[in-house]
Short mmCIF file of C-alpha atoms in Angstrom, two decimals:
data_model
loop_
_atom_site.label_atom_id
_atom_site.label_comp_id
_atom_site.label_asym_id
_atom_site.label_seq_id
_atom_site.Cartn_x
_atom_site.Cartn_y
_atom_site.Cartn_z
CA MET O 16 64.02 -159.93 -91.01
CA HIS O 17 65.69 -156.27 -90.52
CA THR O 18 62.04 -155.21 -90.20
CA ASP O 19 61.30 -157.01 -87.49
CA LEU O 20 64.06 -156.38 -85.60
CA ALA O 21 63.96 -152.42 -86.03
CA SER O 22 60.20 -152.76 -84.56
CA ARG O 23 61.87 -154.76 -81.47
CA LEU O 24 64.15 -152.14 -81.13
CA ASN O 25 61.65 -149.25 -81.37
CA ARG O 26 59.38 -151.26 -78.71
CA PHE O 27 62.65 -151.47 -76.31
CA SER O 28 63.44 -148.03 -76.60
CA GLU O 29 59.58 -146.86 -75.91
CA ARG O 30 60.15 -148.46 -72.22
CA ILE O 31 63.17 -147.00 -71.45
CA PRO O 32 62.36 -143.54 -69.77
CA GLU O 33 63.59 -140.07 -70.79
CA ARG O 34 66.25 -139.19 -68.46
CA VAL O 35 65.14 -135.43 -67.24
CA ASP O 36 66.85 -133.89 -64.03
CA PRO O 37 63.55 -133.30 -61.96
CA VAL O 38 62.89 -129.79 -60.44
CA VAL O 39 62.90 -130.37 -56.80
CA GLU O 40 61.71 -127.65 -54.67
CA GLY O 41 63.34 -127.15 -51.43
CA ARG O 42 62.86 -125.55 -48.19
CA LEU O 43 64.75 -122.67 -46.43
CA THR O 44 66.71 -123.97 -43.10
CA ARG O 45 68.66 -120.98 -41.91
CA ILE O 46 70.06 -117.30 -42.83
CA VAL O 47 73.72 -117.20 -41.62
CA GLY O 48 74.88 -113.47 -41.88
CA LEU O 49 74.26 -112.86 -46.06
CA THR O 50 73.76 -116.45 -46.66
CA LEU O 51 70.88 -118.45 -46.83
CA GLU O 52 70.95 -122.49 -46.57
CA ALA O 53 68.36 -124.52 -48.24
CA VAL O 54 67.88 -128.75 -48.34
CA GLY O 55 65.58 -130.71 -50.96
CA CYS O 56 66.94 -128.43 -53.84
CA ASN O 57 68.27 -130.21 -57.50
CA VAL O 58 70.26 -127.12 -58.34
CA ALA O 59 73.60 -126.56 -59.67
CA LEU O 60 76.56 -123.57 -59.03
CA GLY O 61 75.21 -120.60 -60.47
CA ASP O 62 71.34 -121.94 -61.03
CA HIS O 63 69.04 -119.39 -59.69
CA CYS O 64 66.08 -120.02 -57.07
CA GLU O 65 62.88 -117.88 -55.93
CA ILE O 66 62.10 -118.06 -52.45
CA ASP O 67 58.95 -117.09 -50.98
CA MET O 68 58.20 -114.33 -48.62
CA ALA O 69 55.89 -113.30 -46.06
CA ASN O 70 54.49 -110.56 -47.67
CA GLY O 71 53.26 -112.88 -50.84
CA ARG O 72 56.23 -111.83 -52.92
CA HIS O 73 59.28 -113.42 -53.98
CA MET O 74 63.09 -112.89 -53.80
CA GLU O 75 65.55 -114.14 -56.18
CA ALA O 76 68.69 -115.80 -55.15
CA GLU O 77 71.74 -117.55 -56.88
CA VAL O 78 73.45 -120.52 -55.65
CA VAL O 79 77.10 -119.65 -54.42
CA GLY O 80 78.23 -122.88 -52.65
CA PHE O 81 76.75 -126.34 -51.08
CA ALA O 82 77.92 -128.73 -48.63
CA ASP O 83 76.46 -132.58 -48.15
CA ASN O 84 72.58 -131.97 -48.98
CA ARG O 85 72.71 -127.99 -47.78
CA VAL O 86 72.64 -125.73 -51.01
CA PHE O 87 74.08 -122.08 -50.09
CA LEU O 88 72.35 -119.16 -51.50
CA MET O 89 73.30 -115.45 -52.00
CA PRO O 90 70.11 -113.19 -52.39
CA LEU O 91 70.03 -110.29 -55.23
CA GLY O 92 67.95 -108.18 -52.74
CA PRO O 93 66.75 -107.34 -48.96
CA VAL O 94 66.12 -110.56 -47.09
CA GLU O 95 63.29 -108.83 -44.90
CA GLY O 96 60.10 -110.59 -44.71
CA ILE O 97 61.59 -114.50 -45.68
CA ARG O 98 60.25 -116.97 -43.10
CA PRO O 99 61.84 -120.28 -41.42
CA GLY O 100 61.02 -122.86 -43.86
CA ALA O 101 60.20 -121.00 -46.76
CA ARG O 102 59.56 -122.71 -50.20
CA VAL O 103 62.86 -122.67 -52.28
CA ARG O 104 61.75 -123.03 -55.88
CA PRO O 105 64.69 -123.77 -58.73
CA VAL O 106 63.71 -121.18 -61.79
CA GLN O 107 65.05 -121.01 -65.48
CA ARG O 108 66.86 -117.77 -66.00
CA SER O 109 69.27 -116.74 -69.01
CA LYS O 110 72.91 -116.31 -67.96
CA GLU O 111 73.50 -114.01 -70.98
CA VAL O 112 72.75 -110.38 -70.54
CA PRO O 113 71.95 -107.85 -73.42
CA VAL O 114 74.47 -105.81 -75.11
CA GLY O 115 74.32 -103.77 -78.15
CA TYR O 116 74.36 -100.02 -79.51
CA GLY O 117 70.75 -99.26 -78.03
CA LEU O 118 72.16 -99.34 -74.66
CA LEU O 119 74.30 -96.18 -75.26
CA GLY O 120 73.04 -93.23 -72.85
CA ARG O 121 71.28 -95.87 -70.60
CA VAL O 122 72.05 -96.55 -66.97
CA LEU O 123 71.26 -100.19 -65.99
CA ASN O 124 71.95 -101.92 -62.67
CA GLY O 125 74.28 -105.21 -61.74
CA VAL O 126 71.80 -107.58 -63.81
CA GLY O 127 71.14 -105.43 -66.66
CA GLU O 128 67.98 -104.11 -66.09
CA PRO O 129 67.25 -100.10 -66.71
CA LEU O 130 67.30 -97.96 -63.76
CA ASP O 131 66.43 -95.03 -65.81
CA ASP O 132 62.79 -94.23 -66.73
CA LYS O 133 63.65 -94.35 -70.93
CA GLY O 134 61.71 -97.79 -71.38
CA PRO O 135 62.70 -101.03 -72.30
CA LEU O 136 66.37 -101.79 -73.46
CA GLN O 137 66.87 -102.15 -77.38
CA ALA O 138 69.45 -104.94 -77.09
CA ASP O 139 70.95 -106.31 -80.28
CA ALA O 140 72.37 -109.71 -79.13
CA LYS O 141 73.19 -111.21 -75.57
CA THR O 142 76.43 -112.03 -74.45
CA GLY O 143 77.78 -114.11 -71.11
CA LEU O 144 79.16 -112.22 -68.08
CA GLU O 145 82.27 -114.34 -67.77
CA GLY O 146 83.51 -113.21 -71.05
CA GLN O 147 85.79 -115.58 -73.60
CA TYR O 148 89.08 -116.51 -73.42
CA ILE O 149 91.64 -114.70 -75.62
CA ASN O 150 95.05 -116.21 -76.38
CA PRO O 151 97.97 -113.97 -75.19
CA LEU O 152 99.60 -114.62 -78.43
CA SER O 153 96.89 -113.08 -80.53
CA ARG O 154 96.41 -109.81 -78.65
CA ASN O 155 97.81 -106.65 -80.63
CA PRO O 156 100.66 -105.13 -78.90
CA ILE O 157 100.17 -101.67 -77.33
CA HIS O 158 102.31 -99.14 -79.92
CA GLU O 159 99.85 -96.57 -80.08
CA SER O 160 99.46 -93.40 -77.25
CA LEU O 161 95.85 -92.35 -76.42
CA ASP O 162 95.24 -88.75 -75.20
CA VAL O 163 93.39 -88.91 -72.14
CA GLY O 164 93.16 -84.83 -71.94
CA ILE O 165 95.04 -84.86 -68.68
CA ARG O 166 98.51 -82.80 -69.03
CA ALA O 167 100.21 -84.45 -66.34
CA ILE O 168 99.15 -87.82 -67.82
CA ASN O 169 99.71 -87.19 -71.22
CA ALA O 170 103.19 -85.87 -70.75
CA LEU O 171 104.57 -87.95 -67.68
CA LEU O 172 102.63 -91.24 -67.48
CA THR O 173 101.72 -91.42 -71.25
CA VAL O 174 98.59 -94.23 -71.80
CA GLY O 175 98.74 -96.77 -74.33
CA ARG O 176 95.44 -97.60 -76.52
CA GLY O 177 94.64 -100.96 -74.46
CA GLN O 178 96.56 -100.43 -71.56
CA ARG O 179 95.00 -101.07 -67.82
CA LEU O 180 95.92 -98.44 -65.66
CA GLY O 181 95.23 -98.19 -61.53
CA LEU O 182 94.28 -95.03 -59.79
CA PHE O 183 95.26 -95.42 -56.41
CA ALA O 184 94.37 -93.32 -53.49
CA GLY O 185 92.76 -93.04 -50.07
CA SER O 186 89.07 -91.85 -49.96
CA GLY O 187 88.65 -88.08 -50.42
CA VAL O 188 91.44 -87.52 -52.69
CA GLY O 189 89.84 -87.02 -56.11
CA LYS O 190 89.79 -90.41 -57.57
CA SER O 191 86.42 -90.25 -58.89
CA VAL O 192 86.91 -86.47 -60.20
CA LEU O 193 89.60 -87.44 -61.82
CA LEU O 194 88.15 -90.24 -63.70
CA GLY O 195 85.19 -88.27 -64.77
CA MET O 196 87.73 -85.72 -66.04
CA MET O 197 88.96 -88.31 -68.33
CA THR O 198 85.55 -89.55 -69.16
CA ARG O 199 84.86 -86.35 -70.99
CA PHE O 200 88.43 -85.65 -72.61
CA THR O 201 89.37 -89.25 -73.60
CA GLU O 202 89.61 -90.31 -77.16
CA ALA O 203 87.43 -93.41 -77.41
CA ASP O 204 84.31 -94.62 -79.82
CA ILE O 205 82.42 -95.82 -76.63
CA VAL O 206 82.63 -95.16 -73.01
CA VAL O 207 81.35 -97.82 -70.33
CA VAL O 208 81.40 -96.71 -66.75
CA GLY O 209 80.90 -99.38 -63.73
CA LEU O 210 80.43 -97.62 -60.88
CA VAL O 211 80.76 -100.53 -58.26
CA GLY O 212 79.72 -99.99 -54.45
CA GLU O 213 80.31 -96.54 -54.25
CA ARG O 214 78.01 -93.85 -52.97
CA GLY O 215 74.76 -93.68 -54.26
CA ARG O 216 74.56 -90.03 -54.30
CA GLU O 217 77.55 -90.28 -56.66
CA VAL O 218 75.57 -92.10 -59.69
CA LYS O 219 73.33 -89.15 -60.45
CA GLU O 220 76.53 -86.71 -59.84
CA PHE O 221 78.48 -88.58 -62.12
CA ILE O 222 76.02 -88.75 -64.76
CA ASP O 223 74.86 -85.11 -64.48
CA ASP O 224 78.31 -83.70 -63.81
CA CYS O 225 81.02 -86.01 -65.17
CA LEU O 226 79.11 -87.09 -67.99
CA GLY O 227 76.59 -84.53 -69.16
CA PRO O 228 74.23 -85.21 -71.79
CA ALA O 229 77.01 -85.15 -74.50
CA GLY O 230 79.32 -87.80 -72.62
CA LEU O 231 75.90 -90.02 -71.81
CA ALA O 232 75.04 -90.22 -75.59
CA ARG O 233 77.91 -92.20 -76.19
CA ALA O 234 78.12 -94.14 -72.80
CA VAL O 235 76.77 -97.01 -70.99
CA VAL O 236 76.56 -96.68 -67.07
CA ILE O 237 76.37 -99.77 -64.93
CA ALA O 238 75.68 -98.81 -61.32
CA SER O 239 75.30 -100.74 -58.09
CA PRO O 240 75.61 -98.89 -55.11
CA ALA O 241 77.02 -99.73 -51.56
CA ASP O 242 73.65 -100.81 -50.51
CA ASP O 243 73.34 -103.83 -53.06
CA SER O 244 73.97 -107.12 -52.05
CA PRO O 245 77.45 -108.37 -52.75
CA LEU O 246 76.19 -110.52 -55.44
CA MET O 247 74.72 -107.42 -57.40
CA ARG O 248 78.05 -105.72 -56.75
CA LEU O 249 80.19 -108.76 -58.61
CA ARG O 250 77.47 -109.11 -61.42
CA SER O 251 77.76 -105.31 -61.93
CA ALA O 252 81.63 -105.43 -62.49
CA MET O 253 81.52 -108.37 -64.70
CA LEU O 254 78.29 -106.83 -66.63
CA THR O 255 80.51 -103.69 -67.31
CA THR O 256 83.15 -105.61 -68.94
CA SER O 257 81.12 -107.58 -70.59
CA ILE O 258 79.46 -104.78 -72.31
CA ALA O 259 82.74 -103.34 -73.06
CA GLU O 260 83.95 -106.68 -74.72
CA TYR O 261 81.05 -106.77 -77.08
CA PHE O 262 81.89 -103.12 -78.43
CA ARG O 263 85.66 -104.17 -78.87
CA ASP O 264 84.10 -107.34 -80.77
CA GLN O 265 82.69 -104.64 -82.80
CA GLY O 266 86.11 -102.97 -83.77
CA LYS O 267 85.43 -100.10 -81.56
CA ASN O 268 87.81 -98.45 -79.24
CA VAL O 269 86.27 -98.50 -76.08
CA LEU O 270 87.25 -96.84 -72.88
CA LEU O 271 86.44 -98.88 -69.68
CA LEU O 272 86.18 -96.93 -66.24
CA MET O 273 85.58 -98.71 -63.14
CA ASP O 274 85.05 -97.45 -59.56
CA SER O 275 86.10 -99.30 -57.85
CA LEU O 276 88.15 -102.40 -58.12
CA THR O 277 88.86 -102.29 -54.31
CA ARG O 278 84.54 -102.76 -53.80
CA TYR O 279 84.84 -105.49 -56.25
CA ALA O 280 87.14 -107.24 -54.09
CA GLN O 281 85.38 -106.70 -50.95
CA ALA O 282 82.21 -107.83 -52.39
CA GLN O 283 83.89 -111.03 -53.33
CA ARG O 284 85.36 -111.44 -49.57
CA GLU O 285 82.21 -110.83 -48.10
CA LEU O 286 80.64 -113.81 -50.61
CA ALA O 287 83.39 -115.75 -49.92
CA LEU O 288 83.46 -115.55 -46.18
CA ALA O 289 79.56 -115.91 -45.84
CA VAL O 290 80.00 -119.32 -47.53
CA GLY O 291 82.96 -120.78 -45.24
CA GLU O 292 85.95 -119.70 -46.94
CA PRO O 293 88.69 -119.05 -44.59
CA PRO O 294 90.46 -115.57 -44.79
CA ALA O 295 94.08 -115.53 -45.48
CA THR O 296 95.50 -112.38 -46.01
CA LYS O 297 94.08 -109.43 -43.51
CA GLY O 298 90.76 -110.51 -44.06
CA TYR O 299 90.75 -111.56 -47.67
CA PRO O 300 90.21 -115.03 -48.49
CA PRO O 301 92.26 -116.31 -51.67
CA SER O 302 89.56 -116.69 -54.14
CA VAL O 303 89.70 -112.66 -53.87
CA PHE O 304 92.98 -112.45 -55.62
CA ALA O 305 91.98 -115.13 -58.00
CA LYS O 306 88.95 -113.16 -58.93
CA LEU O 307 90.89 -110.26 -60.02
CA PRO O 308 93.04 -111.58 -62.53
CA GLN O 309 90.22 -112.88 -64.17
CA LEU O 310 88.15 -109.39 -64.04
CA VAL O 311 91.40 -107.30 -65.23
CA GLU O 312 92.69 -109.85 -68.15
CA ARG O 313 89.29 -109.30 -69.96
CA ALA O 314 90.51 -105.71 -70.74
CA GLY O 315 92.97 -104.68 -73.38
CA ASN O 316 93.47 -105.05 -76.99
CA ALA O 317 91.78 -107.83 -79.25
CA ALA O 318 93.67 -108.91 -82.27
CA ALA O 319 95.72 -107.02 -84.93
CA GLY O 320 92.84 -104.75 -86.83
CA GLU O 321 90.29 -105.22 -84.08
CA GLY O 322 89.11 -103.07 -81.55
CA SER O 323 90.59 -102.28 -77.88
CA ILE O 324 89.60 -101.89 -74.52
CA THR O 325 91.71 -98.83 -72.43
CA ALA O 326 90.73 -99.67 -68.84
CA PHE O 327 91.17 -97.21 -65.60
CA TYR O 328 90.44 -98.86 -62.20
CA THR O 329 90.35 -96.81 -59.14
CA VAL O 330 91.72 -98.70 -56.34
CA LEU O 331 91.04 -97.40 -52.42
CA THR O 332 94.32 -97.75 -50.28
CA GLU O 333 92.54 -97.72 -46.91
CA GLY O 334 94.48 -95.37 -44.36
CA ASP O 335 96.55 -94.44 -47.48
CA ASP O 336 98.16 -97.64 -47.19
CA GLN O 337 100.04 -98.42 -50.39
CA GLN O 338 100.51 -102.34 -49.25
CA ASP O 339 96.84 -102.58 -48.75
CA PRO O 340 96.21 -106.39 -50.17
CA VAL O 341 93.86 -105.58 -52.91
CA ALA O 342 96.07 -102.63 -53.80
CA ASP O 343 99.46 -104.60 -54.25
CA ALA O 344 97.52 -107.10 -55.87
CA ALA O 345 96.30 -104.74 -58.32
CA ARG O 346 99.79 -103.09 -58.96
CA ALA O 347 100.71 -106.67 -59.68
CA ILE O 348 98.41 -107.20 -62.72
CA LEU O 349 97.87 -103.66 -63.97
CA ASP O 350 99.95 -102.10 -66.88
CA GLY O 351 100.67 -99.21 -64.79
CA HIS O 352 99.34 -97.22 -61.59
CA ILE O 353 98.59 -93.28 -60.70
CA VAL O 354 99.10 -92.69 -57.40
CA LEU O 355 97.27 -89.78 -55.75
CA SER O 356 98.58 -87.96 -52.89
CA ARG O 357 96.55 -86.64 -50.00
CA ARG O 358 99.32 -84.12 -49.09
CA LEU O 359 99.32 -82.70 -52.44
CA ALA O 360 95.35 -82.47 -52.22
CA GLU O 361 95.38 -81.05 -48.56
CA ALA O 362 97.46 -78.31 -50.46
CA GLY O 363 94.96 -77.66 -52.94
CA HIS O 364 96.97 -79.16 -55.80
CA TYR O 365 94.53 -80.95 -58.28
CA PRO O 366 94.80 -83.35 -59.82
CA ALA O 367 97.02 -84.55 -56.88
CA ILE O 368 99.12 -86.86 -59.01
CA ASP O 369 101.87 -88.13 -57.43
CA VAL O 370 104.76 -88.42 -60.32
CA GLU O 371 107.34 -89.88 -58.08
CA ALA O 372 105.42 -92.77 -57.10
CA SER O 373 103.63 -93.43 -60.49
CA VAL O 374 104.42 -95.10 -63.59
CA SER O 375 103.30 -96.22 -66.90
CA ARG O 376 104.69 -99.25 -67.90
CA VAL O 377 103.86 -98.98 -71.88
CA MET O 378 105.34 -95.55 -72.16
CA PRO O 379 108.33 -96.11 -73.69
CA GLN O 380 106.38 -98.42 -76.55
CA VAL O 381 104.14 -95.28 -77.28
CA VAL O 382 106.17 -92.12 -77.13
CA ASN O 383 109.34 -91.27 -78.93
CA PRO O 384 113.00 -91.15 -77.12
CA GLU O 385 112.74 -87.29 -76.68
CA GLN O 386 109.39 -87.20 -74.95
CA MET O 387 110.84 -89.96 -72.72
CA GLN O 388 113.95 -88.28 -71.86
CA LEU O 389 112.18 -85.28 -71.28
CA ALA O 390 109.60 -87.02 -68.65
CA GLN O 391 112.81 -88.60 -67.11
CA GLN O 392 114.53 -85.11 -66.66
CA PHE O 393 111.26 -83.90 -65.06
CA ARG O 394 111.06 -86.52 -62.79
CA GLN O 395 114.85 -86.15 -61.42
CA VAL O 396 114.24 -82.21 -61.12
CA TYR O 397 111.27 -82.87 -58.99
CA ALA O 398 113.04 -85.29 -57.07
CA ASN O 399 115.59 -82.94 -56.45
CA TYR O 400 113.67 -80.69 -54.84
CA GLN O 401 111.57 -82.80 -53.05
CA GLN O 402 114.74 -84.14 -51.41
CA SER O 403 115.51 -80.68 -50.43
CA SER O 404 112.06 -79.45 -49.33
CA ASP O 405 112.88 -79.54 -45.47
CA LEU O 406 115.72 -77.49 -45.64
CA ILE O 407 114.52 -74.96 -48.18
CA SER O 408 111.05 -74.80 -46.40
CA VAL O 409 112.94 -73.47 -43.19
CA GLY O 410 115.38 -71.16 -45.14
CA ALA O 411 118.33 -73.26 -44.45
CA TYR O 412 119.51 -74.20 -47.85
CA VAL O 413 122.16 -71.90 -49.00
CA ALA O 414 121.91 -71.24 -52.76
CA GLY O 415 124.84 -72.23 -54.86
CA SER O 416 125.22 -75.67 -52.80
CA ASN O 417 124.01 -77.66 -55.63
CA PRO O 418 123.62 -76.42 -58.80
CA GLU O 419 120.92 -79.05 -59.62
CA THR O 420 118.71 -78.07 -56.53
CA ASP O 421 119.41 -74.10 -57.53
CA PHE O 422 118.11 -75.32 -60.74
CA ALA O 423 115.19 -77.43 -59.22
CA ILE O 424 114.07 -74.34 -56.97
CA GLN O 425 114.13 -72.24 -59.90
CA ARG O 426 111.63 -74.31 -62.16
CA MET O 427 109.33 -75.75 -59.45
CA PRO O 428 106.58 -72.84 -59.58
CA VAL O 429 106.43 -73.54 -63.24
CA MET O 430 106.36 -77.41 -62.71
CA LYS O 431 103.68 -77.50 -60.41
CA GLN O 432 101.77 -75.27 -62.61
CA PHE O 433 102.21 -77.81 -64.76
CA LEU O 434 100.90 -80.44 -62.60
CA GLN O 435 97.61 -78.92 -61.86
CA GLN O 436 94.87 -78.81 -64.34
CA GLY O 437 91.01 -77.21 -64.08
CA LEU O 438 88.42 -79.64 -63.99
CA ASN O 439 86.81 -78.30 -67.19
CA GLU O 440 90.24 -77.82 -68.54
CA ALA O 441 91.51 -80.30 -71.57
CA VAL O 442 95.14 -80.47 -72.44
CA ASP O 443 95.55 -82.41 -75.71
CA TYR O 444 98.38 -84.60 -75.90
CA GLN O 445 100.56 -82.39 -78.40
CA GLN O 446 99.62 -79.67 -76.18
CA SER O 447 101.09 -81.61 -73.26
CA SER O 448 104.24 -82.85 -74.55
CA SER O 449 105.14 -79.15 -76.01
CA ASP O 450 104.56 -77.55 -72.58
CA LEU O 451 106.79 -80.20 -70.97
CA ALA O 452 109.78 -79.32 -73.40
CA THR O 453 109.08 -75.48 -72.73
CA ILE O 454 109.48 -75.96 -68.84
CA LEU O 455 112.50 -77.80 -68.68
CA GLY O 456 115.19 -75.98 -70.96
CA PRO O 457 118.41 -77.16 -70.48
CA VAL O 458 119.01 -79.27 -67.07
CA PRO O 459 122.85 -78.68 -65.39
CA GLY O 460 125.19 -81.62 -66.49
CA GLN O 461 123.30 -82.76 -69.66
CA PRO O 462 124.55 -81.87 -73.07
#
């Protein structure tokens, strides 16, 4: 009886067809700005498609949205050569990217392909672009200082291992130069550099001049210049973070440098506007401000005893406007900000760090009370001088009017020298703290 029932069930199951989602080809209907629209495709968000081009080649695009029976695609490359009604074929593409120690010394593009001429990548594993969620209660608190080799930052804006900091400035004020100095001088096991949406000329210069052969040997560089598609720029920022996460999971202390977070936001703006998302704040759609914390929160410390990612993000303040929407949002989600002043840069003061406008939110947790007090005294003396700078410059200030201002005038030359540093000059954390204590001395009104 049981045998007969089993045979009947087997015959019944053989008549039920296996449910398989068919791969349905579609046709391209139109191009609107950066977005391609197709119909007839059986695809999901994030899937990849190949589009036939007039020259017999194929272009790859990613599904970024849909409306009714229309599918919105964002190309990974230039769209020249696409014809109306071109065939659109869904393709199987792994959503994982190569990672491992074989990437050290290599330069990759936004999809993990090598840009250098050093042969194929030797990957140890593969990982996704989205990263894995870390319970905030599982993260190791930041209690250890990190030597970045910049005297003004070490002494006045001390960085903690696992901190996320922003370098805020307008164009041409020295963000990339300061980033290059920290690349060479910072104590880290692995350096991961993301050049997102910057000038293509800077990629070669950064690798040759800022990193050098010794720096490149312990670094991975992901480059997506300004002429790349918005999707490539987005993926390059995510790939940079994924590679840093892999090395952190291996117990390494990673230095993550991204130039720039603003270009990442602008790429997301281009993509969001192209698929019809309405602008909200100064032309930026809401998805931009949702994507920023999703990217930044992936950096930081792992659990106790594991690795860390100390991240520096450059933020372009358009027109030197510190209230720029992206700058304002980044300031709220980062653990501190270093503001570079155009006024100082034009005066030949490098690095052009505005110590009054900059802050490291973890500094009280990573320095001793004596250094914290010295840093506060330095700010007070510096601020006293700036408040009277107009009177001093025109000779209207009378010596003896204010003892604190007199002291500031006396110490300002050595303080300015303290804040300046040569491009190839590294000043370690201990030397920075010692120099800070030396230049201040007793402050009037202080015990």
